[in-house]
CSV table of N, CA and C in Angstrom, one decimal:
chain,number,residue,atom,x,y,z
B,231,UNK,N,-186.5,-104.3,34.5
B,231,UNK,CA,-186.7,-104.5,33.0
B,231,UNK,C,-185.8,-105.6,32.5
B,232,UNK,N,-186.4,-106.5,31.8
B,232,UNK,CA,-185.6,-107.7,31.2
B,232,UNK,C,-184.9,-107.2,29.9
B,233,UNK,N,-183.7,-107.8,29.7
B,233,UNK,CA,-182.9,-107.5,28.6
B,233,UNK,C,-183.4,-108.3,27.3
B,234,UNK,N,-183.6,-107.6,26.2
B,234,UNK,CA,-184.1,-108.2,25.0
B,234,UNK,C,-182.9,-108.4,24.1
B,235,UNK,N,-182.7,-109.7,23.7
B,235,UNK,CA,-181.6,-110.1,22.8
B,235,UNK,C,-182.1,-110.4,21.4
B,236,UNK,N,-181.6,-109.8,20.4
B,236,UNK,CA,-182.0,-109.9,19.1
B,236,UNK,C,-181.2,-111.0,18.3
B,237,UNK,N,-181.8,-111.7,17.4
B,237,UNK,CA,-181.2,-112.7,16.7
B,237,UNK,C,-180.1,-112.3,15.7
B,238,UNK,N,-180.2,-111.0,15.2
B,238,UNK,CA,-179.2,-110.6,14.3
B,238,UNK,C,-177.9,-110.1,14.9
B,239,UNK,N,-177.9,-109.9,16.2
B,239,UNK,CA,-176.8,-109.4,17.0
B,239,UNK,C,-176.1,-108.2,16.4
B,240,UNK,N,-176.9,-107.3,15.8
B,240,UNK,CA,-176.4,-106.2,15.1
B,240,UNK,C,-175.5,-105.2,16.0
B,241,UNK,N,-175.7,-105.3,17.3
B,241,UNK,CA,-174.9,-104.4,18.2
B,241,UNK,C,-173.5,-105.0,18.5
B,242,UNK,N,-173.2,-106.2,18.0
B,242,UNK,CA,-172.0,-106.9,18.4
B,242,UNK,C,-170.8,-106.3,17.7
B,243,UNK,N,-170.0,-105.5,18.4
B,243,UNK,CA,-168.9,-104.8,17.8
B,243,UNK,C,-167.7,-105.7,17.4
B,244,UNK,N,-167.6,-106.9,18.1
B,244,UNK,CA,-166.6,-107.8,17.8
B,244,UNK,C,-166.6,-108.3,16.3
B,245,UNK,N,-167.8,-108.3,15.7
B,245,UNK,CA,-167.9,-108.9,14.4
B,245,UNK,C,-167.7,-107.8,13.4
B,246,UNK,N,-166.6,-107.9,12.6
B,246,UNK,CA,-166.3,-106.9,11.6
B,246,UNK,C,-167.0,-107.1,10.3
B,247,UNK,N,-167.1,-108.4,9.9
B,247,UNK,CA,-167.8,-108.7,8.6
B,247,UNK,C,-168.7,-109.9,8.9
B,248,UNK,N,-169.9,-109.8,8.5
B,248,UNK,CA,-170.9,-110.9,8.8
B,248,UNK,C,-171.8,-111.2,7.6
B,249,UNK,N,-172.4,-112.3,7.7
B,249,UNK,CA,-173.5,-112.7,6.9
B,249,UNK,C,-174.6,-113.1,7.8
B,250,UNK,N,-175.9,-112.9,7.4
B,250,UNK,CA,-177.0,-113.2,8.3
B,250,UNK,C,-178.2,-113.7,7.4
B,251,UNK,N,-179.0,-114.6,8.0
B,251,UNK,CA,-180.2,-115.0,7.4
B,251,UNK,C,-181.2,-115.4,8.5
B,252,UNK,N,-182.5,-115.3,8.2
B,252,UNK,CA,-183.5,-115.7,9.1
B,252,UNK,C,-184.7,-116.2,8.3
B,253,UNK,N,-185.6,-116.9,9.0
B,253,UNK,CA,-186.9,-117.3,8.4
B,253,UNK,C,-187.8,-117.8,9.5
B,254,UNK,N,-189.1,-117.8,9.2
B,254,UNK,CA,-190.1,-118.4,10.0
B,254,UNK,C,-190.4,-119.8,9.6
B,255,UNK,N,-190.4,-120.7,10.5
B,255,UNK,CA,-190.8,-122.1,10.2
B,255,UNK,C,-192.0,-122.6,11.0
B,256,UNK,N,-192.8,-123.4,10.3
B,256,UNK,CA,-193.9,-124.0,11.0
B,256,UNK,C,-194.1,-125.4,10.4
B,257,UNK,N,-193.8,-126.4,11.2
B,257,UNK,CA,-194.0,-127.8,10.8
B,257,UNK,C,-194.2,-128.6,12.1
B,258,UNK,N,-194.2,-129.9,11.9
B,258,UNK,CA,-194.5,-130.8,13.0
B,258,UNK,C,-193.5,-130.7,14.1
B,259,UNK,N,-192.2,-130.3,13.7
B,259,UNK,CA,-191.1,-130.3,14.7
B,259,UNK,C,-190.9,-129.0,15.4
B,260,UNK,N,-191.2,-127.9,14.7
B,260,UNK,CA,-190.8,-126.6,15.2
B,260,UNK,C,-191.8,-125.5,14.6
B,261,UNK,N,-192.1,-124.6,15.5
B,261,UNK,CA,-192.9,-123.4,15.1
B,261,UNK,C,-192.2,-122.2,15.7
B,262,UNK,N,-191.7,-121.3,14.9
B,262,UNK,CA,-191.0,-120.1,15.3
B,262,UNK,C,-190.0,-119.6,14.3
B,263,UNK,N,-189.1,-118.8,14.8
B,263,UNK,CA,-188.1,-118.2,13.9
B,263,UNK,C,-186.8,-118.8,14.2
B,264,UNK,N,-186.0,-118.9,13.1
B,264,UNK,CA,-184.6,-119.3,13.2
B,264,UNK,C,-183.7,-118.3,12.5
B,265,UNK,N,-182.5,-118.0,13.1
B,265,UNK,CA,-181.6,-117.1,12.5
B,265,UNK,C,-180.2,-117.7,12.4
B,266,UNK,N,-179.4,-117.3,11.5
B,266,UNK,CA,-178.1,-117.8,11.3
B,266,UNK,C,-177.1,-116.6,11.1
B,267,UNK,N,-176.2,-116.5,12.0
B,267,UNK,CA,-175.1,-115.4,11.9
B,267,UNK,C,-173.8,-116.1,11.6
B,268,UNK,N,-173.2,-115.7,10.5
B,268,UNK,CA,-171.9,-116.2,10.1
B,268,UNK,C,-170.9,-115.0,10.4
B,269,UNK,N,-170.0,-115.3,11.3
B,269,UNK,CA,-169.0,-114.3,11.7
B,269,UNK,C,-167.8,-114.4,10.8
B,270,UNK,N,-167.8,-113.8,9.6
B,270,UNK,CA,-166.8,-114.0,8.6
B,270,UNK,C,-165.4,-113.4,9.2
B,271,UNK,N,-165.4,-112.2,9.8
B,271,UNK,CA,-164.2,-111.6,10.3
B,271,UNK,C,-164.6,-111.0,11.7
B,272,UNK,N,-163.8,-111.4,12.7
B,272,UNK,CA,-164.0,-110.8,14.0
B,272,UNK,C,-162.7,-110.0,14.5
B,273,UNK,N,-162.9,-109.1,15.4
B,273,UNK,CA,-161.7,-108.3,15.9
B,273,UNK,C,-160.8,-109.3,16.7
B,274,UNK,N,-161.3,-110.2,17.4
B,274,UNK,CA,-160.5,-111.2,18.1
B,274,UNK,C,-161.4,-112.4,18.5
B,275,UNK,N,-160.8,-113.6,18.6
B,275,UNK,CA,-161.6,-114.8,19.0
B,275,UNK,C,-162.2,-114.6,20.4
B,276,UNK,N,-163.2,-115.3,20.7
B,276,UNK,CA,-163.8,-115.3,22.1
B,276,UNK,C,-163.9,-116.8,22.6
B,277,UNK,N,-163.3,-117.0,23.7
B,277,UNK,CA,-163.4,-118.3,24.4
B,277,UNK,C,-164.0,-118.1,25.7
B,278,UNK,N,-164.7,-119.2,26.2
B,278,UNK,CA,-165.3,-119.2,27.6
B,278,UNK,C,-164.7,-120.4,28.3
B,279,UNK,N,-164.6,-120.3,29.6
B,279,UNK,CA,-164.1,-121.3,30.5
B,279,UNK,C,-165.2,-121.9,31.3
B,280,UNK,N,-165.3,-123.2,31.4
B,280,UNK,CA,-166.2,-124.0,32.3
B,280,UNK,C,-165.3,-124.9,33.1
B,281,UNK,N,-165.0,-124.5,34.3
B,281,UNK,CA,-164.0,-125.2,35.2
B,281,UNK,C,-162.7,-125.4,34.4
B,282,UNK,N,-162.3,-126.6,34.1
B,282,UNK,CA,-161.0,-126.8,33.4
B,282,UNK,C,-161.1,-126.7,31.9
B,283,UNK,N,-162.4,-126.7,31.4
B,283,UNK,CA,-162.6,-126.7,29.9
B,283,UNK,C,-162.6,-125.3,29.4
B,284,UNK,N,-161.9,-125.1,28.2
B,284,UNK,CA,-161.9,-123.8,27.5
B,284,UNK,C,-162.6,-124.1,26.2
B,285,UNK,N,-163.6,-123.3,25.8
B,285,UNK,CA,-164.4,-123.5,24.6
B,285,UNK,C,-164.3,-122.2,23.8
B,286,UNK,N,-163.8,-122.3,22.6
B,286,UNK,CA,-163.9,-121.1,21.7
B,286,UNK,C,-165.3,-121.1,21.1
B,287,UNK,N,-165.9,-119.9,21.2
B,287,UNK,CA,-167.3,-119.8,20.7
B,287,UNK,C,-167.5,-118.8,19.6
B,288,UNK,N,-166.4,-118.0,19.4
B,288,UNK,CA,-166.5,-117.1,18.2
B,288,UNK,C,-165.1,-116.9,17.7
B,289,UNK,N,-165.0,-117.0,16.3
B,289,UNK,CA,-163.8,-116.8,15.6
B,289,UNK,C,-164.2,-116.5,14.2
B,290,UNK,N,-163.2,-116.2,13.3
B,290,UNK,CA,-163.5,-116.1,11.9
B,290,UNK,C,-164.2,-117.3,11.4
B,291,UNK,N,-165.3,-117.2,10.6
B,291,UNK,CA,-165.9,-118.3,10.0
B,291,UNK,C,-166.9,-119.1,10.9
B,292,UNK,N,-167.0,-118.7,12.2
B,292,UNK,CA,-168.0,-119.4,13.0
B,292,UNK,C,-169.4,-119.0,12.7
B,293,UNK,N,-170.4,-119.9,13.1
B,293,UNK,CA,-171.8,-119.6,12.8
B,293,UNK,C,-172.5,-119.8,14.1
B,294,UNK,N,-173.5,-118.9,14.3
B,294,UNK,CA,-174.4,-119.0,15.4
B,294,UNK,C,-175.8,-119.2,14.9
B,295,UNK,N,-176.4,-120.3,15.1
B,295,UNK,CA,-177.8,-120.6,14.8
B,295,UNK,C,-178.6,-120.3,16.0
B,296,UNK,N,-179.7,-119.5,15.9
B,296,UNK,CA,-180.5,-119.2,17.1
B,296,UNK,C,-182.0,-119.7,16.7
B,297,UNK,N,-182.6,-120.4,17.6
B,297,UNK,CA,-183.9,-120.9,17.4
B,297,UNK,C,-184.8,-120.2,18.5
B,298,UNK,N,-185.9,-119.6,18.0
B,298,UNK,CA,-186.8,-118.8,18.8
B,298,UNK,C,-188.2,-119.5,18.7
B,299,UNK,N,-188.4,-120.6,19.5
B,299,UNK,CA,-189.7,-121.2,19.4
B,299,UNK,C,-190.8,-120.4,20.0
B,300,UNK,N,-191.9,-120.3,19.3
B,300,UNK,CA,-193.1,-119.5,19.8
B,300,UNK,C,-193.7,-120.2,20.9
B,301,UNK,N,-194.2,-119.5,21.9
B,301,UNK,CA,-195.0,-120.0,23.0
B,301,UNK,C,-194.1,-120.9,23.9
B,302,UNK,N,-192.8,-120.6,24.0
B,302,UNK,CA,-191.9,-121.3,24.9
B,302,UNK,C,-191.1,-120.3,25.7
B,303,UNK,N,-190.5,-120.8,26.7
B,303,UNK,CA,-189.7,-120.0,27.6
B,303,UNK,C,-188.2,-120.3,27.5
B,304,UNK,N,-187.8,-120.5,26.3
B,304,UNK,CA,-186.3,-120.7,26.0
B,304,UNK,C,-186.0,-120.4,24.6
B,305,UNK,N,-184.8,-120.1,24.4
B,305,UNK,CA,-184.2,-119.9,23.0
B,305,UNK,C,-182.9,-120.6,23.0
B,306,UNK,N,-182.6,-121.3,21.9
B,306,UNK,CA,-181.4,-122.1,21.8
B,306,UNK,C,-180.4,-121.5,20.8
B,307,UNK,N,-179.2,-121.3,21.2
B,307,UNK,CA,-178.1,-120.8,20.2
B,307,UNK,C,-177.1,-122.0,20.1
B,308,UNK,N,-177.0,-122.5,18.9
B,308,UNK,CA,-176.0,-123.5,18.5
B,308,UNK,C,-174.8,-122.8,17.9
B,309,UNK,N,-173.7,-123.1,18.5
B,309,UNK,CA,-172.4,-122.4,18.0
B,309,UNK,C,-171.6,-123.4,17.3
B,310,UNK,N,-171.4,-123.1,16.0
B,310,UNK,CA,-170.6,-124.0,15.1
B,310,UNK,C,-169.2,-123.4,14.8
B,311,UNK,N,-168.2,-124.2,14.8
B,311,UNK,CA,-166.8,-123.7,14.5
B,311,UNK,C,-166.7,-123.5,13.0
B,312,UNK,N,-165.6,-123.1,12.5
B,312,UNK,CA,-165.3,-122.8,11.1
B,312,UNK,C,-165.4,-124.1,10.2
B,313,UNK,N,-165.3,-125.3,10.8
B,313,UNK,CA,-165.5,-126.5,10.1
B,313,UNK,C,-166.9,-127.1,10.2
B,314,UNK,N,-167.8,-126.3,10.8
B,314,UNK,CA,-169.2,-126.7,10.9
B,314,UNK,C,-169.5,-127.7,12.0
B,315,UNK,N,-168.5,-127.9,12.9
B,315,UNK,CA,-168.7,-128.7,14.1
B,315,UNK,C,-169.4,-127.9,15.2
B,316,UNK,N,-170.3,-128.5,15.9
B,316,UNK,CA,-171.0,-127.9,17.0
B,316,UNK,C,-170.0,-127.8,18.2
B,317,UNK,N,-169.8,-126.6,18.7
B,317,UNK,CA,-168.9,-126.4,19.9
B,317,UNK,C,-169.7,-126.4,21.2
B,318,UNK,N,-171.0,-125.9,21.1
B,318,UNK,CA,-171.9,-125.9,22.3
B,318,UNK,C,-173.3,-125.5,21.9
B,319,UNK,N,-174.2,-125.9,22.7
B,319,UNK,CA,-175.6,-125.3,22.6
B,319,UNK,C,-175.7,-124.5,23.9
B,320,UNK,N,-176.2,-123.3,23.7
B,320,UNK,CA,-176.5,-122.3,24.8
B,320,UNK,C,-178.0,-122.1,24.8
B,321,UNK,N,-178.6,-122.5,25.9
B,321,UNK,CA,-180.0,-122.4,26.0
B,321,UNK,C,-180.3,-121.3,27.0
B,322,UNK,N,-180.9,-120.2,26.5
B,322,UNK,CA,-181.3,-119.1,27.3
B,322,UNK,C,-182.7,-119.4,27.9
B,323,UNK,N,-182.9,-119.2,29.2
B,323,UNK,CA,-184.2,-119.3,29.7
B,323,UNK,C,-184.8,-117.9,29.6
B,324,UNK,N,-186.0,-117.8,29.0
B,324,UNK,CA,-186.6,-116.4,28.7
B,324,UNK,C,-188.0,-116.3,29.1
B,325,UNK,N,-188.5,-115.1,29.2
B,325,UNK,CA,-189.9,-114.9,29.5
B,325,UNK,C,-190.7,-115.2,28.2
B,326,UNK,N,-190.2,-114.8,27.1
B,326,UNK,CA,-190.9,-115.0,25.8
B,326,UNK,C,-190.0,-114.7,24.6
B,327,UNK,N,-190.4,-115.2,23.5
B,327,UNK,CA,-189.8,-114.9,22.2
B,327,UNK,C,-190.7,-114.1,21.4
B,328,UNK,N,-190.2,-113.2,20.6
B,328,UNK,CA,-191.1,-112.3,19.7
B,328,UNK,C,-190.3,-111.8,18.5
B,329,UNK,N,-190.9,-110.8,17.9
B,329,UNK,CA,-190.3,-110.2,16.7
B,329,UNK,C,-190.6,-108.7,16.8
B,330,UNK,N,-189.5,-107.9,16.5
B,330,UNK,CA,-189.7,-106.4,16.4
B,330,UNK,C,-188.9,-106.0,15.2
B,331,UNK,N,-189.6,-105.1,14.4
B,331,UNK,CA,-189.0,-104.7,13.1
B,331,UNK,C,-188.5,-105.8,12.2
B,332,UNK,N,-189.2,-106.9,12.3
B,332,UNK,CA,-188.8,-108.1,11.5
B,332,UNK,C,-187.7,-108.9,12.0
B,333,UNK,N,-187.1,-108.6,13.2
B,333,UNK,CA,-186.0,-109.3,13.8
B,333,UNK,C,-186.5,-110.1,15.0
B,334,UNK,N,-186.3,-111.4,15.0
B,334,UNK,CA,-186.6,-112.2,16.2
B,334,UNK,C,-185.8,-111.8,17.5
B,335,UNK,N,-186.4,-111.9,18.6
B,335,UNK,CA,-185.8,-111.5,19.9
B,335,UNK,C,-186.3,-112.5,21.0
B,336,UNK,N,-185.6,-112.5,22.1
B,336,UNK,CA,-186.1,-113.1,23.3
B,336,UNK,C,-185.8,-112.2,24.5
B,337,UNK,N,-186.7,-112.3,25.5
B,337,UNK,CA,-186.5,-111.6,26.8
B,337,UNK,C,-185.9,-112.5,27.8
B,338,UNK,N,-184.6,-112.2,28.1
B,338,UNK,CA,-183.8,-113.0,28.9
B,338,UNK,C,-184.2,-113.0,30.4
B,339,UNK,N,-184.4,-114.3,30.9
B,339,UNK,CA,-184.7,-114.5,32.3
B,339,UNK,C,-183.5,-115.0,33.1
B,340,UNK,N,-182.3,-114.6,32.7
B,340,UNK,CA,-181.0,-114.8,33.4
B,340,UNK,C,-180.5,-116.2,33.4
B,341,UNK,N,-181.2,-117.2,33.7
B,341,UNK,CA,-180.7,-118.5,33.8
B,341,UNK,C,-180.3,-119.1,32.4
B,342,UNK,N,-179.2,-119.8,32.4
B,342,UNK,CA,-178.8,-120.4,31.1
B,342,UNK,C,-178.4,-121.9,31.4
B,343,UNK,N,-178.6,-122.7,30.3
B,343,UNK,CA,-178.1,-124.1,30.3
B,343,UNK,C,-177.2,-124.2,29.2
B,344,UNK,N,-176.0,-124.7,29.4
B,344,UNK,CA,-175.0,-125.0,28.3
B,344,UNK,C,-174.9,-126.5,28.2
B,345,UNK,N,-175.0,-126.9,27.0
B,345,UNK,CA,-174.8,-128.4,26.7
B,345,UNK,C,-173.6,-128.5,25.7
B,346,UNK,N,-172.6,-129.2,26.2
B,346,UNK,CA,-171.4,-129.5,25.4
B,346,UNK,C,-171.7,-130.8,24.5
B,347,UNK,N,-171.0,-130.9,23.4
B,347,UNK,CA,-171.1,-132.1,22.6
B,347,UNK,C,-170.8,-133.4,23.3
B,348,UNK,N,-170.0,-133.3,24.4
B,348,UNK,CA,-169.7,-134.5,25.2
B,348,UNK,C,-170.9,-135.0,26.0
B,349,UNK,N,-172.0,-134.1,26.1
B,349,UNK,CA,-173.2,-134.4,26.9
B,349,UNK,C,-173.2,-133.7,28.2
B,350,UNK,N,-172.1,-133.1,28.6
B,350,UNK,CA,-172.0,-132.3,29.8
B,350,UNK,C,-173.0,-131.2,29.8
B,351,UNK,N,-173.7,-131.0,31.0
B,351,UNK,CA,-174.6,-129.9,31.1
B,351,UNK,C,-174.1,-129.0,32.2
B,352,UNK,N,-174.1,-127.7,31.9
B,352,UNK,CA,-173.6,-126.6,32.8
B,352,UNK,C,-174.7,-125.6,33.0
B,353,UNK,N,-175.0,-125.4,34.3
B,353,UNK,CA,-176.0,-124.3,34.7
B,353,UNK,C,-175.2,-123.0,34.8
B,354,UNK,N,-175.8,-121.9,34.4
B,354,UNK,CA,-175.2,-120.6,34.5
B,354,UNK,C,-176.1,-119.6,35.0
B,355,UNK,N,-175.5,-118.6,35.7
B,355,UNK,CA,-176.2,-117.3,36.0
B,355,UNK,C,-177.3,-117.4,37.1
B,356,UNK,N,-177.2,-118.4,37.9
B,356,UNK,CA,-178.2,-118.5,39.0
B,356,UNK,C,-178.1,-117.2,39.9
B,357,UNK,N,-176.8,-116.8,40.1
B,357,UNK,CA,-176.6,-115.6,41.0
B,357,UNK,C,-177.3,-114.3,40.3
B,358,UNK,N,-177.3,-114.3,39.0
B,358,UNK,CA,-178.0,-113.1,38.3
B,358,UNK,C,-179.5,-113.2,38.6
B,359,UNK,N,-180.0,-114.4,38.6
B,359,UNK,CA,-181.5,-114.5,38.8
B,359,UNK,C,-181.8,-114.1,40.3
B,360,UNK,N,-181.0,-114.6,41.2
B,360,UNK,CA,-181.1,-114.2,42.6
B,360,UNK,C,-181.1,-112.7,42.8
B,361,UNK,N,-180.1,-112.1,42.2
B,361,UNK,CA,-179.9,-110.7,42.2
B,361,UNK,C,-181.1,-109.9,41.7
B,362,UNK,N,-181.6,-110.4,40.5
B,362,UNK,CA,-182.7,-109.7,39.9
B,362,UNK,C,-184.0,-109.8,40.8
B,363,UNK,N,-184.1,-110.9,41.5
B,363,UNK,CA,-185.3,-111.0,42.5
B,363,UNK,C,-185.1,-110.1,43.7
B,364,UNK,N,-183.9,-110.1,44.2
B,364,UNK,CA,-183.6,-109.3,45.4
B,364,UNK,C,-183.7,-107.8,45.1
B,365,UNK,N,-183.4,-107.4,43.9
B,365,UNK,CA,-183.5,-106.0,43.5
B,365,UNK,C,-184.8,-105.6,43.0
B,366,UNK,N,-185.8,-106.5,42.9
B,366,UNK,CA,-187.1,-106.2,42.4
B,366,UNK,C,-187.2,-106.1,40.9
B,367,UNK,N,-186.2,-106.5,40.2
B,367,UNK,CA,-186.3,-106.5,38.7
B,367,UNK,C,-187.3,-107.5,38.2
B,368,UNK,N,-187.4,-108.6,39.0
B,368,UNK,CA,-188.4,-109.7,38.6
B,368,UNK,C,-189.2,-110.0,39.9
B,369,UNK,N,-190.4,-110.6,39.8
B,369,UNK,CA,-191.1,-111.0,41.0
B,369,UNK,C,-191.0,-112.5,41.2
B,370,UNK,N,-191.6,-113.1,42.2
B,370,UNK,CA,-191.4,-114.5,42.5
B,370,UNK,C,-192.0,-115.4,41.4
B,371,UNK,N,-193.0,-114.9,40.7
B,371,UNK,CA,-193.6,-115.7,39.6
B,371,UNK,C,-192.6,-115.9,38.5
B,372,UNK,N,-191.9,-114.8,38.1
B,372,UNK,CA,-190.9,-115.0,37.1
B,372,UNK,C,-189.7,-115.8,37.6
B,373,UNK,N,-189.3,-115.6,38.8
B,373,UNK,CA,-188.2,-116.4,39.4
B,373,UNK,C,-188.5,-117.9,39.3
B,374,UNK,N,-189.7,-118.2,39.7
B,374,UNK,CA,-190.2,-119.6,39.7
B,374,UNK,C,-190.3,-120.2,38.3
B,375,UNK,N,-190.8,-119.3,37.4
B,375,UNK,CA,-190.8,-119.7,35.9
B,375,UNK,C,-189.5,-120.1,35.4
B,376,UNK,N,-188.5,-119.2,35.7
B,376,UNK,CA,-187.1,-119.5,35.3
B,376,UNK,C,-186.6,-120.8,35.8
B,377,UNK,N,-186.7,-121.1,37.1
B,377,UNK,CA,-186.2,-122.3,37.6
B,377,UNK,C,-187.0,-123.5,37.1
B,378,UNK,N,-188.3,-123.4,37.0
B,378,UNK,CA,-189.1,-124.5,36.4
B,378,UNK,C,-188.7,-124.8,35.0
B,379,UNK,N,-188.4,-123.8,34.2
B,379,UNK,CA,-188.1,-124.0,32.8
B,379,UNK,C,-186.7,-124.7,32.7
B,380,UNK,N,-185.8,-124.2,33.6
B,380,UNK,CA,-184.4,-124.8,33.6
B,380,UNK,C,-184.5,-126.3,33.9
B,381,UNK,N,-185.3,-126.6,35.0
B,381,UNK,CA,-185.5,-128.0,35.3
B,381,UNK,C,-186.1,-128.8,34.2
B,382,UNK,N,-187.1,-128.3,33.5
B,382,UNK,CA,-187.7,-129.0,32.4
B,382,UNK,C,-186.7,-129.2,31.3
B,383,UNK,N,-185.9,-128.2,30.9
B,383,UNK,CA,-184.9,-128.4,29.9
B,383,UNK,C,-183.9,-129.4,30.2
B,384,UNK,N,-183.4,-129.4,31.5
B,384,UNK,CA,-182.4,-130.4,31.9
B,384,UNK,C,-183.0,-131.8,31.9
B,385,UNK,N,-184.2,-131.9,32.3
B,385,UNK,CA,-184.9,-133.2,32.2
B,385,UNK,C,-185.0,-133.7,30.8
B,386,UNK,N,-185.5,-132.8,29.9
B,386,UNK,CA,-185.6,-133.2,28.5
B,386,UNK,C,-184.3,-133.6,27.9
B,387,UNK,N,-183.2,-132.9,28.2
B,387,UNK,CA,-181.9,-133.2,27.7
B,387,UNK,C,-181.4,-134.6,28.2
B,388,UNK,N,-181.6,-134.8,29.5
B,388,UNK,CA,-181.2,-136.1,30.1
B,388,UNK,C,-181.9,-137.3,29.6
B,389,UNK,N,-183.1,-137.1,29.1
B,389,UNK,CA,-183.9,-138.2,28.5
B,389,UNK,C,-183.9,-138.2,27.0
B,390,UNK,N,-183.0,-137.4,26.4
B,390,UNK,CA,-182.8,-137.3,25.0
B,390,UNK,C,-184.1,-136.9,24.3
B,391,UNK,N,-184.8,-136.0,24.9
B,391,UNK,CA,-186.1,-135.5,24.3
B,391,UNK,C,-186.1,-134.0,24.1
B,392,UNK,N,-185.0,-133.3,24.1
B,392,UNK,CA,-185.0,-131.9,23.8
B,392,UNK,C,-184.7,-131.8,22.3
B,393,UNK,N,-185.7,-131.7,21.6
B,393,UNK,CA,-185.6,-131.8,20.1
B,393,UNK,C,-185.0,-130.7,19.4
B,394,UNK,N,-185.0,-129.5,20.0
B,394,UNK,CA,-184.3,-128.4,19.3
B,394,UNK,C,-182.9,-128.6,19.0
B,395,UNK,N,-182.1,-129.3,19.9
B,395,UNK,CA,-180.7,-129.6,19.6
B,395,UNK,C,-180.6,-130.6,18.5
B,396,UNK,N,-181.6,-131.4,18.3
B,396,UNK,CA,-181.5,-132.4,17.2
B,396,UNK,C,-181.8,-131.7,15.9
B,397,UNK,N,-182.4,-130.5,15.9
B,397,UNK,CA,-182.7,-129.8,14.7
B,397,UNK,C,-181.6,-128.8,14.3
B,398,UNK,N,-180.6,-128.7,15.1
B,398,UNK,CA,-179.6,-127.7,14.8
B,398,UNK,C,-179.0,-127.8,13.4
B,399,UNK,N,-178.5,-128.9,13.0
B,399,UNK,CA,-177.9,-129.0,11.7
B,399,UNK,C,-178.9,-128.8,10.5
B,400,UNK,N,-180.1,-129.3,10.7
B,400,UNK,CA,-181.1,-129.1,9.6
B,400,UNK,C,-181.5,-127.7,9.5
B,401,UNK,N,-181.7,-127.0,10.6
B,401,UNK,CA,-182.0,-125.6,10.6
B,401,UNK,C,-180.9,-124.7,10.0
B,402,UNK,N,-179.7,-125.1,10.3
B,402,UNK,CA,-178.5,-124.4,9.7
B,402,UNK,C,-178.5,-124.6,8.2
B,403,UNK,N,-178.8,-125.8,7.8
B,403,UNK,CA,-178.9,-126.0,6.3
B,403,UNK,C,-179.9,-125.2,5.6
B,404,UNK,N,-181.1,-125.1,6.3
B,404,UNK,CA,-182.2,-124.3,5.7
B,404,UNK,C,-181.7,-122.8,5.4
B,405,UNK,N,-181.0,-122.3,6.4
B,405,UNK,CA,-180.6,-120.9,6.3
B,405,UNK,C,-179.3,-120.6,5.5
B,406,UNK,N,-178.4,-121.6,5.5
B,406,UNK,CA,-177.0,-121.4,5.0
B,406,UNK,C,-177.0,-120.8,3.6
B,407,UNK,N,-177.8,-121.2,2.7
B,407,UNK,CA,-177.8,-120.7,1.3
B,407,UNK,C,-178.4,-119.3,1.1
B,408,UNK,N,-179.1,-118.9,2.2
B,408,UNK,CA,-179.7,-117.5,2.2
B,408,UNK,C,-178.9,-116.5,2.9
B,409,UNK,N,-177.6,-116.8,3.3
B,409,UNK,CA,-176.8,-115.9,4.0
B,409,UNK,C,-176.5,-114.7,3.1
B,410,UNK,N,-176.6,-113.5,3.7
B,410,UNK,CA,-176.3,-112.3,2.9
B,410,UNK,C,-175.4,-111.3,3.7
């Protein structure tokens, strides 16, 4: 069974005080749901390490914009620091995006692509995908779908054609004034 991740991150205990907004967009650039979580107060900051780099991804005043494009096999989370600067884009490879009880979600297919503002691309969780296949959680068609989607995303990023990352700031602006 694949894990479903919701855009409102309501289960996240680290966030003590939050504001949240979401909307559905359909235009020439994007069709799907976007969500914005503002972590006003957290129990403690969260940082991740990529080799020698350490990136803070959650702290007081940070914002996570999540884009759930319809009919795609990925979801993008743009993480902004308290000054509104992008600290990373986290691209989840997923089976599909959907909505339940009005809240957007994606079904995680394990593989992730992280894009840092420097342009560095980091692949994550290949071992989780291998493990899921060996344990029968997914079949070979989902395994191949995940790898093909990752290759597609990396190709689009390297040719400057992955448009969701270019929409991060404008999508954040759309939701910012509706935070509650």
